[in-house]
XYZ file of C-alpha atoms in Angstrom:
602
model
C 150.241 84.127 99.131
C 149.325 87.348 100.262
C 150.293 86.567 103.745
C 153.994 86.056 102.721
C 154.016 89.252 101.099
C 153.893 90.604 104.046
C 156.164 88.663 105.756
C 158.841 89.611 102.877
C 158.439 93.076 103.098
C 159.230 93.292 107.464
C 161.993 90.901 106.327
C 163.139 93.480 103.976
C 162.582 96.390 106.669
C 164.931 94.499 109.217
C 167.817 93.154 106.962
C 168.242 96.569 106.098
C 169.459 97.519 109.322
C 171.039 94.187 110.358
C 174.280 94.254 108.871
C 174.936 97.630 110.695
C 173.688 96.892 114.102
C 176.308 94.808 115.680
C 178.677 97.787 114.132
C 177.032 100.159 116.115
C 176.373 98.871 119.423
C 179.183 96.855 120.284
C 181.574 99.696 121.336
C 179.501 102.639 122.749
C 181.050 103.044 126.026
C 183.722 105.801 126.049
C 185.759 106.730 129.393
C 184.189 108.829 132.135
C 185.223 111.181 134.648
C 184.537 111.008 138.236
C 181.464 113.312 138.068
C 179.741 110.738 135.307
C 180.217 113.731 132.683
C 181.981 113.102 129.116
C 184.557 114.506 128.577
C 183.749 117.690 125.981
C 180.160 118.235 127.495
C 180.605 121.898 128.728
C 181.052 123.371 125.179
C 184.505 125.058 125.526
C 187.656 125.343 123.563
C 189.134 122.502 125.659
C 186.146 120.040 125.578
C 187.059 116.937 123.250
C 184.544 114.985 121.174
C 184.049 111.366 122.488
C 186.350 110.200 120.319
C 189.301 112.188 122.278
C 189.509 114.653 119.967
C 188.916 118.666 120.389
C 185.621 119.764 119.633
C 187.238 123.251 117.813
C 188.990 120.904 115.346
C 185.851 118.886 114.268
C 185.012 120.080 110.834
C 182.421 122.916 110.723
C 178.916 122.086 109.848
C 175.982 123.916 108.261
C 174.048 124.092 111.203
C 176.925 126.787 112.742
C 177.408 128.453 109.421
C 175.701 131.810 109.156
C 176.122 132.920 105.930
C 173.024 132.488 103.873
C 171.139 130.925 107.020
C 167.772 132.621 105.821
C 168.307 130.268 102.517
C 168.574 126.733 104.586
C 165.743 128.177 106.915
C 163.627 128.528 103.971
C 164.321 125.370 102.349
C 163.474 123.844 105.368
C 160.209 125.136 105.630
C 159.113 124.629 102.062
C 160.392 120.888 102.553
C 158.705 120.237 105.725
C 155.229 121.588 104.405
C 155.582 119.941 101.229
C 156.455 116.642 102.699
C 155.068 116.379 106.277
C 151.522 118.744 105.279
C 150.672 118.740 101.812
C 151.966 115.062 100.742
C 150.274 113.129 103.608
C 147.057 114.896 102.173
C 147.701 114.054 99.063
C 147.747 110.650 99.031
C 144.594 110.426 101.304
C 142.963 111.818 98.472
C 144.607 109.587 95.658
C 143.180 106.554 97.954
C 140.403 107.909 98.377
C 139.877 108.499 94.144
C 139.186 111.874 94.720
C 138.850 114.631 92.466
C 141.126 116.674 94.415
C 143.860 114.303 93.833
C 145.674 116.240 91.083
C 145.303 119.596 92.760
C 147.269 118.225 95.556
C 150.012 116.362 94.184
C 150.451 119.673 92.031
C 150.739 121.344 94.996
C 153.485 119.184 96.470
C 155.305 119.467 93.627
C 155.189 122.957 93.362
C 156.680 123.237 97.137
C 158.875 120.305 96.514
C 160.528 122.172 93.548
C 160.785 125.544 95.664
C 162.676 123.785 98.490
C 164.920 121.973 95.810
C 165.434 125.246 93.844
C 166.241 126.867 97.275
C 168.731 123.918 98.770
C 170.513 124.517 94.919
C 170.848 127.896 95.546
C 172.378 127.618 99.023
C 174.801 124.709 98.015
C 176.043 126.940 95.742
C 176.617 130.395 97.632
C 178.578 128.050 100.528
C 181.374 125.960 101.345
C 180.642 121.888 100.977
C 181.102 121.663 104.296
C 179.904 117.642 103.790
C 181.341 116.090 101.002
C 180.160 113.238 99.091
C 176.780 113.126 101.526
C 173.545 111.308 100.515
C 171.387 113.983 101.200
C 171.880 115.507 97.696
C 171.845 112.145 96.392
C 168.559 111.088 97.872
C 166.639 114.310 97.514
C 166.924 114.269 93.795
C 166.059 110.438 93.678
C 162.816 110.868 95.722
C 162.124 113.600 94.059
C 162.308 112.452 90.131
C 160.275 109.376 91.995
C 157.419 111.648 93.051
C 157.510 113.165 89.585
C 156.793 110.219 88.241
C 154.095 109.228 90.730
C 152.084 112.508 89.846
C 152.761 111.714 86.315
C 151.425 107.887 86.163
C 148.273 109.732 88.313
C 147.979 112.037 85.145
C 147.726 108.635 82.602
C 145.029 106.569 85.061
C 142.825 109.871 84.779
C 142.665 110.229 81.459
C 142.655 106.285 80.654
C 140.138 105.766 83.334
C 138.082 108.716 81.649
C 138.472 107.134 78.309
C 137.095 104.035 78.932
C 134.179 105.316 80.421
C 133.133 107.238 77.937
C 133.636 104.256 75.591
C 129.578 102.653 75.643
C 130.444 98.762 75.861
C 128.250 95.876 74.914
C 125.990 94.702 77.015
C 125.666 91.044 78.403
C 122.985 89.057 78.042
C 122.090 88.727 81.461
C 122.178 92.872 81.725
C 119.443 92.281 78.634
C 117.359 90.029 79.816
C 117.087 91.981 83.379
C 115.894 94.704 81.136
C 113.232 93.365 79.785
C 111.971 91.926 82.518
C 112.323 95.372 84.148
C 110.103 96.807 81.337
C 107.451 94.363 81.373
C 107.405 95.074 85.045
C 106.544 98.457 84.548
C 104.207 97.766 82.119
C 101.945 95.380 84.338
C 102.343 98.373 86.585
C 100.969 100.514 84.236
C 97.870 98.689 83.702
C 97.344 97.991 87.236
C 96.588 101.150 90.193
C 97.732 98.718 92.953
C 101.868 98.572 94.005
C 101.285 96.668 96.936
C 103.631 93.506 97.195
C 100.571 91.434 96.791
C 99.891 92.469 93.383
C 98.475 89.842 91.628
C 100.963 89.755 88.876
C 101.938 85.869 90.825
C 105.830 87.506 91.603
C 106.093 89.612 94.325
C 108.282 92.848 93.672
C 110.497 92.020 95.863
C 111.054 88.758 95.531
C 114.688 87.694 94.505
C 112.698 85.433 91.739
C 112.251 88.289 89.912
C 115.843 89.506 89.391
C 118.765 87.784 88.835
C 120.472 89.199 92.159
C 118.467 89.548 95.508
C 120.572 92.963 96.095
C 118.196 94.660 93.999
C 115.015 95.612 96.345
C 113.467 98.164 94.414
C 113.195 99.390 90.779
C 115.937 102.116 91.367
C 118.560 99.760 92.394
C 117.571 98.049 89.042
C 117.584 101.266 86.702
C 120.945 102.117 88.602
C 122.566 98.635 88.051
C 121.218 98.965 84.529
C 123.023 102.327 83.870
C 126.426 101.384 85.538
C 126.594 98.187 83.689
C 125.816 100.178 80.149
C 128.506 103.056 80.833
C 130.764 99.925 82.178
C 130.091 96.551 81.730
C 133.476 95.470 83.347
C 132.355 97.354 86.535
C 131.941 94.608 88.653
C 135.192 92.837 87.781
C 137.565 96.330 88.538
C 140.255 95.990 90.878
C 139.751 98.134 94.177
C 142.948 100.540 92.862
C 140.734 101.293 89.999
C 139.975 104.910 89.335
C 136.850 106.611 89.257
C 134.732 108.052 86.398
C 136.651 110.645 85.067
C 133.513 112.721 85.249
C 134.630 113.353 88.486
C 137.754 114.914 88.815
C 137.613 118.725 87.558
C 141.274 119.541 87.646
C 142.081 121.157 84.233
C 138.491 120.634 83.027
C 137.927 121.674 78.933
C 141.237 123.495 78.962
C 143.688 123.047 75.930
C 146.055 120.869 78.049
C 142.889 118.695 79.130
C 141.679 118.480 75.367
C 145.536 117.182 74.610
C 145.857 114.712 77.220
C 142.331 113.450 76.585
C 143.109 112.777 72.684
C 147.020 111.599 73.212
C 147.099 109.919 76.668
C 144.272 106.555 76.216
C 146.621 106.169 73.157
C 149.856 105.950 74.753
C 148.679 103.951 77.619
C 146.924 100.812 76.818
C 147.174 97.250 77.667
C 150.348 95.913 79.383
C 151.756 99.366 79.552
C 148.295 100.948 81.443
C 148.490 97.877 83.964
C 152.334 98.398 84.464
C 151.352 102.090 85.100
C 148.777 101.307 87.546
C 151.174 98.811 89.202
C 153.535 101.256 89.909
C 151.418 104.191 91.238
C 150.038 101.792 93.969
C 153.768 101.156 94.691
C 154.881 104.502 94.973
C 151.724 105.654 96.602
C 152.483 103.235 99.531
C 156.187 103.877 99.998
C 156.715 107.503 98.961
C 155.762 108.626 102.916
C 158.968 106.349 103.960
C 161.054 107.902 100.914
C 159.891 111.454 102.289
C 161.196 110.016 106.117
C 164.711 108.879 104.663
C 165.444 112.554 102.636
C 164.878 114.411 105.952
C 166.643 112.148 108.495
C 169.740 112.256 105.879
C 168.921 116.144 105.574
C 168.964 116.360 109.429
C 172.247 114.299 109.467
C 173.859 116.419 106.954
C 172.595 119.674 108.702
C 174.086 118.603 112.157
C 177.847 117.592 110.474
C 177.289 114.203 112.139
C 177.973 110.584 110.361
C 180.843 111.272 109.605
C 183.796 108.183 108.708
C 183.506 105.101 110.733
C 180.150 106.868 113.556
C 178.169 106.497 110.288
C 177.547 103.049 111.581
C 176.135 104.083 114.733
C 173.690 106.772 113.352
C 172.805 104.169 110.765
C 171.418 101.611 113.841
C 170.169 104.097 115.666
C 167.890 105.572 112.925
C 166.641 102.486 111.351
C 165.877 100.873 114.744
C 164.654 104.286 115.922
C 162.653 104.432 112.861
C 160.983 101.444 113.085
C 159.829 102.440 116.624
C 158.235 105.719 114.990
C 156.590 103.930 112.160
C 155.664 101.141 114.308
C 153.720 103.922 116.050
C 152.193 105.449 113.377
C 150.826 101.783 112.573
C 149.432 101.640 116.238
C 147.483 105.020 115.373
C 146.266 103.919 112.527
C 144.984 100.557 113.669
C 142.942 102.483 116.534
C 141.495 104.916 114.047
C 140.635 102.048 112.181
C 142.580 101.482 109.363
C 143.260 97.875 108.678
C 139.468 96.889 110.004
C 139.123 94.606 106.913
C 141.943 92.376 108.433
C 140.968 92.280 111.292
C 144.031 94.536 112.625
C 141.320 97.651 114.299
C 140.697 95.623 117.519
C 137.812 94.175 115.305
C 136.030 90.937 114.429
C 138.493 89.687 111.300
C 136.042 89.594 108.535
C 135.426 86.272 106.598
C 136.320 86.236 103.150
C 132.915 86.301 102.015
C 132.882 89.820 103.001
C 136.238 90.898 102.682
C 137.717 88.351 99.890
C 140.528 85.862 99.736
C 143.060 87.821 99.400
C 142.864 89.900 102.845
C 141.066 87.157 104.761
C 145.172 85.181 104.423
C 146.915 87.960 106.049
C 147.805 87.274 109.350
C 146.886 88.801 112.449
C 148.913 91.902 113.332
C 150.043 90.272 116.712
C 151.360 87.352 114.384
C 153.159 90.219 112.144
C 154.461 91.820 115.024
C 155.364 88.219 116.229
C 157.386 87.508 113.441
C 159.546 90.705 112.891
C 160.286 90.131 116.497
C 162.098 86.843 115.707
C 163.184 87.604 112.401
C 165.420 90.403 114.091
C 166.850 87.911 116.797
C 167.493 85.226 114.199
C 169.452 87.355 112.124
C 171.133 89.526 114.544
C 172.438 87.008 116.822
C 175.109 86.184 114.519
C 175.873 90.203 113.649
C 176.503 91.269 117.553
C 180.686 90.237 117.030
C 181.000 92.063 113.745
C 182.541 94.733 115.044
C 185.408 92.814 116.575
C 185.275 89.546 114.205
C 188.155 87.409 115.366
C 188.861 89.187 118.491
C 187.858 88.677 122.166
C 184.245 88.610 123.442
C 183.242 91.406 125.769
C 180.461 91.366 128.134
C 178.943 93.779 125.861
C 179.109 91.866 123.130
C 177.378 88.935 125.191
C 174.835 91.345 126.373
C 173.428 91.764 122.565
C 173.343 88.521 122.143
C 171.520 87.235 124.711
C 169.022 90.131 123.481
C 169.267 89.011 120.452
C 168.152 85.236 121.604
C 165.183 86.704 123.913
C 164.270 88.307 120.436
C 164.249 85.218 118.726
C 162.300 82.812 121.256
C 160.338 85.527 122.275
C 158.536 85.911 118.426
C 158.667 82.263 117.797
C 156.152 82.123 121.242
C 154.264 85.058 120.307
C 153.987 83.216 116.499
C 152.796 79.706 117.769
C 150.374 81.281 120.132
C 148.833 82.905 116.846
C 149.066 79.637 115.263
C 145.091 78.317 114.870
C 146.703 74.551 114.690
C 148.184 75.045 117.218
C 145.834 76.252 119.231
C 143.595 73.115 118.474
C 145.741 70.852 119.299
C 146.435 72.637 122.678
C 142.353 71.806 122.872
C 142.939 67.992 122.546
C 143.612 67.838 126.109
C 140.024 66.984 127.457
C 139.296 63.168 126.978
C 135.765 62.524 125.697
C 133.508 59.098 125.365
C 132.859 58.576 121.344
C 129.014 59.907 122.045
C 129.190 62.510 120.011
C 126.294 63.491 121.841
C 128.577 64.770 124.367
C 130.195 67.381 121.895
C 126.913 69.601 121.725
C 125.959 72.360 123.534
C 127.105 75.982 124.280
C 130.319 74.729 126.278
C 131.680 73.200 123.393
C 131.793 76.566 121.572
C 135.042 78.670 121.165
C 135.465 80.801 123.722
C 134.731 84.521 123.040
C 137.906 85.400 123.487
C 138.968 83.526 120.769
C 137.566 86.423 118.217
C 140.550 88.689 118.952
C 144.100 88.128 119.202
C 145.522 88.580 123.093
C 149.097 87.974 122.528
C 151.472 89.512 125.238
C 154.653 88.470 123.980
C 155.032 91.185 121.769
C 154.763 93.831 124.416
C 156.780 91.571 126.994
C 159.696 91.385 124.681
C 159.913 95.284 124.033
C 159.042 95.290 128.012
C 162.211 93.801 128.820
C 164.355 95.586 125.611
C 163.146 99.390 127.547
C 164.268 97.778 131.060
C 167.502 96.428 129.826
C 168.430 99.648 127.653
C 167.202 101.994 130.340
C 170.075 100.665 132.562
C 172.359 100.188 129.825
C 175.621 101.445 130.565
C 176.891 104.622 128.484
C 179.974 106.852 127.600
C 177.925 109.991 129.859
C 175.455 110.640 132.080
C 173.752 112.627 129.260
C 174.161 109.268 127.146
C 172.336 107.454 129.672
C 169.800 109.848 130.452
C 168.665 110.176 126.717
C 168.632 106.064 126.723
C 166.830 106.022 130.222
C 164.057 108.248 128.560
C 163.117 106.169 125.685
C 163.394 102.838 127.328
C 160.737 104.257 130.208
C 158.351 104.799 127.126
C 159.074 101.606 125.907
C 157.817 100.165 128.965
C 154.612 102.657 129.047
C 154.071 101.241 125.397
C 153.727 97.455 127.358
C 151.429 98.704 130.009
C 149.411 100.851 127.575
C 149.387 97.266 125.356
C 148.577 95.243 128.822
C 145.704 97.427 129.626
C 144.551 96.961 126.121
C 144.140 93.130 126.738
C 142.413 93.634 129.721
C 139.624 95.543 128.756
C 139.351 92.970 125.395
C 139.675 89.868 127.751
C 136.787 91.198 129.539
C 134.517 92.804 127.083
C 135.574 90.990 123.688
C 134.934 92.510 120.324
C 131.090 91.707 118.427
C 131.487 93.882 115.675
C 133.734 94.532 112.260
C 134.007 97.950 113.013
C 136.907 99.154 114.877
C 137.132 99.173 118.433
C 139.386 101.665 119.439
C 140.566 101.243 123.045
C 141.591 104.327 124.578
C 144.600 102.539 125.948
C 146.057 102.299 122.216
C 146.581 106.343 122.201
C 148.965 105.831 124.629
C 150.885 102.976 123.219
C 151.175 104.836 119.672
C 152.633 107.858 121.714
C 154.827 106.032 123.830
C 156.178 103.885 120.926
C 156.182 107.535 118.189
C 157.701 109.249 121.118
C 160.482 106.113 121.808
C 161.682 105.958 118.760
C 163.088 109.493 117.988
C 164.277 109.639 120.821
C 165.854 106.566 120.007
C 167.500 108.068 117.024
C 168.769 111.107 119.122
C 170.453 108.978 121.233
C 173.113 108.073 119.401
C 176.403 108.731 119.623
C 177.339 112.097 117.708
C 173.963 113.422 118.521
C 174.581 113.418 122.003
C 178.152 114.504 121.598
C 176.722 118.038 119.782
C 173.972 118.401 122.631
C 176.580 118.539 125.059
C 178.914 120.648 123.495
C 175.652 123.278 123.081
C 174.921 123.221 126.729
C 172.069 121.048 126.252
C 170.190 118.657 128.925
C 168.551 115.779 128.171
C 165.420 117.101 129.570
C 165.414 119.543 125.516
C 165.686 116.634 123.646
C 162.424 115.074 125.865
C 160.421 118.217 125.938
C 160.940 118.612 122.383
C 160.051 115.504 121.230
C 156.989 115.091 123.325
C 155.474 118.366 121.755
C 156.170 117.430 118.306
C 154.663 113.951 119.364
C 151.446 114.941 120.238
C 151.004 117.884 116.544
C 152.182 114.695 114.791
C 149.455 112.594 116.163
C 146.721 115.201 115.787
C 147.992 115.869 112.168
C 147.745 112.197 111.503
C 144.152 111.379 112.839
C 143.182 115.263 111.061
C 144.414 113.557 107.509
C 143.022 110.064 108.104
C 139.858 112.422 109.018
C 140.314 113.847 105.470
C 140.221 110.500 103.593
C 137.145 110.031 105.126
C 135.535 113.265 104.017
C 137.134 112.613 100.511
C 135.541 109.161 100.064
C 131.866 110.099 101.147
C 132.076 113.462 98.930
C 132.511 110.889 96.091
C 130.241 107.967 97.071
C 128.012 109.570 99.569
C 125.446 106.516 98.656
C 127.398 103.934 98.573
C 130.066 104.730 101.637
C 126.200 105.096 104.000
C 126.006 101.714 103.021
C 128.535 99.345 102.284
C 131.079 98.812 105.573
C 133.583 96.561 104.375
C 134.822 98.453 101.218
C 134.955 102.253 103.097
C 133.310 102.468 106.407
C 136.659 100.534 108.259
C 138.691 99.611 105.610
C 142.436 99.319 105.019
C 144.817 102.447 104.578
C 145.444 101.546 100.896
């Protein structure tokens, strides 16, 4: 079922992180002085670490090494354009089928292969100031991995192009439509008159007088008749299929074109061409996320942080932090209407006579949200004594769990409320006479509420989660400013998400299209802008701001400016995919809302 693949893959997101949560959060409080200040704040040769030891005999990193600096700066760069810029295009266009696919994904690769070429070159002229890290490790994984997305995009061109240039046999219902459209036009020949009254005893426009009633006109027909000559297997494609190969212009009658056109459709047929395919749509999803985990282990790396047993507590804090972010990114995209199809844009869910079987089972994206909420207290509660397995319980330690079980109850509410059978049993509680009579009328109807999901308990439970961790108690006062910061957005994100129910419960959605409530900018930026600054609030990172003389008001300024580019970027690119689909179906994307105008992301 469709609707548990998406339940695997948040179970897979969270059970990443579970085993190192309890790890992390268990022991964060470290001894204060008087003035609320850590000890090793003020960045001098006496400060310590919060560990107790001396910040001058923590192990250098690359972020205070000098030599070759330009190098790192530069790989930077060419990583964060390549990655952040020129990817996120990229695969806008690839979903999109667009002939500028290639281009781009060249592109990437080309900056991609800079930075790489650039990192090798620094690794080598310095000290490994970070041994055995994952960085290294990652980078070249992701990167042999986008390699081999570009090249699988290289074989569905070609094969794609291949089979339509292959003329296949045409059905009989294609020849009989034919005909009829000929004889058509000859009666029209012989007669001046193309009025609808006609004479002929079928009316042009009739559905009587072609097999499908879609067909209003004789263009339609002649256009139907040409697609299904070049491809009779047109109508039966999968939406990942590619385009005619007619349009994509990237090495056009060049000698490598002329060799991948005669070598490629050979290679890749059958099994192999669908394994391809399968793949590419794999990668094409999850690459972005790859791209997020090689600079988050480049950033820890860069910092000299992680290192021995505070690997568990960056670990927590940037896959809980990260799901925050991307959690945000999904609010942005919901509100620019991605998702519309499934009824996840604020929109009327689609039946699946519109949108198909397959996307008409997916749950609602309050269910989804629902159940990652529980699935995170289920598991959790029993990780919150790992830390100290078979010694004493500290209030701490009862602290996450009773988290943990608000977690849990808190998404099995928010689940049940999204439950339709549930929901109609709840209804049972009006007695009736058996006149069934009495059932008609406009107040038996659903309410109109009922077209759109107005489940709180999501936004309740993270509510409460940026209340409690707010006041959480920390090892500094920088510690608990940092914490303070993102649990106040946390709680803007519930408002933002109250207000959004407000204006739905009063004026519910009529249409499929999406209908963006303002008040869902603000919970994608409060819920983007949480979650880094949930990942800088862990342990070592706060540790290094204070030993540099930083506030917590740099880490908040900071992160609210590269909040707000990031959010523009993202609705520029989504803006992009757009462009990219009507430049190749201008007709078609005018017309037809439920496969482009809303649509899903992939």
């Amino acid at each position: 079922m469709p609707g548990r693949r998406v339940l695997r893959l948040a179970t897979a997101a969270l059970l990443l992180g579970a085993s190192s949560l309890a790890i992390a959060h268990g022991h964060d409080d470290q001894h204060m002085d008087m003035g609320g200040e850590m000890h090793g704040g003020n960045g001098s040769s006496s400060a310590l670490w919060y560990d107790g030891t001396p910040i001058t005999d923590r192990p250098r990193s690359y972020f205070s090494l000098s030599e070759h600096a330009g190098l790192m700066y530069l790989h930077i760069l060419f990583m964060v354009v390549g990655w952040v810029v020129v990817l996120p295009v990229g695969l806008m266009f690839s979903i999109a089928r667009s002939r500028y696919t290639l281009p781009a994904q060249a592109l990437f690769l080309a900056l991609n292969g800079l930075g790489l070429l650039l990192g090798v070159i620094y690794d080598r002229s310095t000290p490994d100031l970070y041994e055995n890290n994952t960085h290294g490790k990652i980078g070249w994984a992701i990167t042999w991995i986008a390699s081999a997305w570009v090249l699988m995009g290289v074989v569905n061109l070609y094969t794609s192009r291949a089979k339509a240039q292959v003329p296949g046999k045409l059905s009989a219902a294609v020849m009989a439509q034919y005909h009829r459209l000929q004889q058509i036009q000859a009666e029209n020949a012989n007669s001046s008159r193309w009025s609808n009254d006609s004479g002929h005893g079928t009316e042009r426009n009739t559905a009587s007088l072609y097999d499908s009633s879609r067909s209003p006109s004789l263009g339609s027909e002649d256009h139907q008749f040409s697609e299904a000559q070049q491809s009779p297997d047109h109508a039966d494609d999968d939406e990942d299929e590619e385009v005619d190969g007619e349009k994509q212009g990237f090495l056009r009658n060049t000698k490598v074109d002329r060799f991948l056109s005669r070598n490629l459709p050979k290679l890749a047929s059958g099994p192999t061409l669908a394994t391809v395919r399968f793949f590419y749509v794999a990668i094409e999803r999850t690459i972005i996320l790859l791209g997020f985990a090689g600079i988050a282990t480049g950033a820890v790396v860069y910092g000299g942080i992680a290192r021995g047993n505070a690997v568990f507590n960056i670990l927590a804090h940037f896959v809980k932090g990260g799901i925050f972010f991307w959690y945000g990114l999904l609010t942005l995209g919901r509100w620019m209407g991605c998702f519309a199809d499934l009824g996840w844009a604020w929109n009327i869910k689609p039946a699946k006579e519109i949108v198909g079987r397959r996307k008409a089972a997916i749950p609602s994206a309050e269910f989804t949200e629902s159940f990652v909420i529980w699935l995170y207290g289920a598991s959790n509660v029993f990780l919150e004594h790992l830390a100290s397995w078979g010694g004493k319980w500290t209030p701490q330690d009862l602290e996450h769990v009773s988290i943990s079980i608000m977690f849990f109850g808190g998404g099995a509410l928010g689940m049940l409320i999204e439950s339709r059978k549930i929901r109609d049993l709840l209804n049972t509680t009006i007695s009736t006479s058996d006149n069934d009579t009495a059932h008609d009328g406009e107040a038996w109807q659903p309410p109109k509420t009922y077209r759109v999901p107005l489940n709180p308990m999501p936004g309740l439970i993270i509510l409460l989660l940026g209340i409690m961790m707010g006041s959480h108690h920390q090892a500094s006062m920088l510690s608990t400013m940092i914490h303070k910061q993102w649990g106040t957005l946390f709680v803007g994100f519930s408002m933002a998400r109250a207000l959004t129910y407000i204006l739905l419960y009063l004026s519910p959605p009529t249409s499929y299209l999406p209908a963006r409530p303002p008040t869902e900018l603000i919970t994608s930026f409060c819920l983007i802008a949480g979650g880094l600054i949930f990942i800088e609030s862990n342990k070592d990172t706060v540790a290094l701001l204070g030993s540099y003389n930083l506030d917590a008001m740099f880490t908040f300024t900071v992160t609210m400016g590269f909040t707000a580019l990031l959010m523009a970027w993202t609705t520029f690119v989504l803006a992009i995919k757009g462009w990219a689909v009507r430049r190749e179906s201008p007709i078609s994307t005018m017309s037809s809302f439920p496969q482009h105008s809303a649509g899903t992301l992939a």
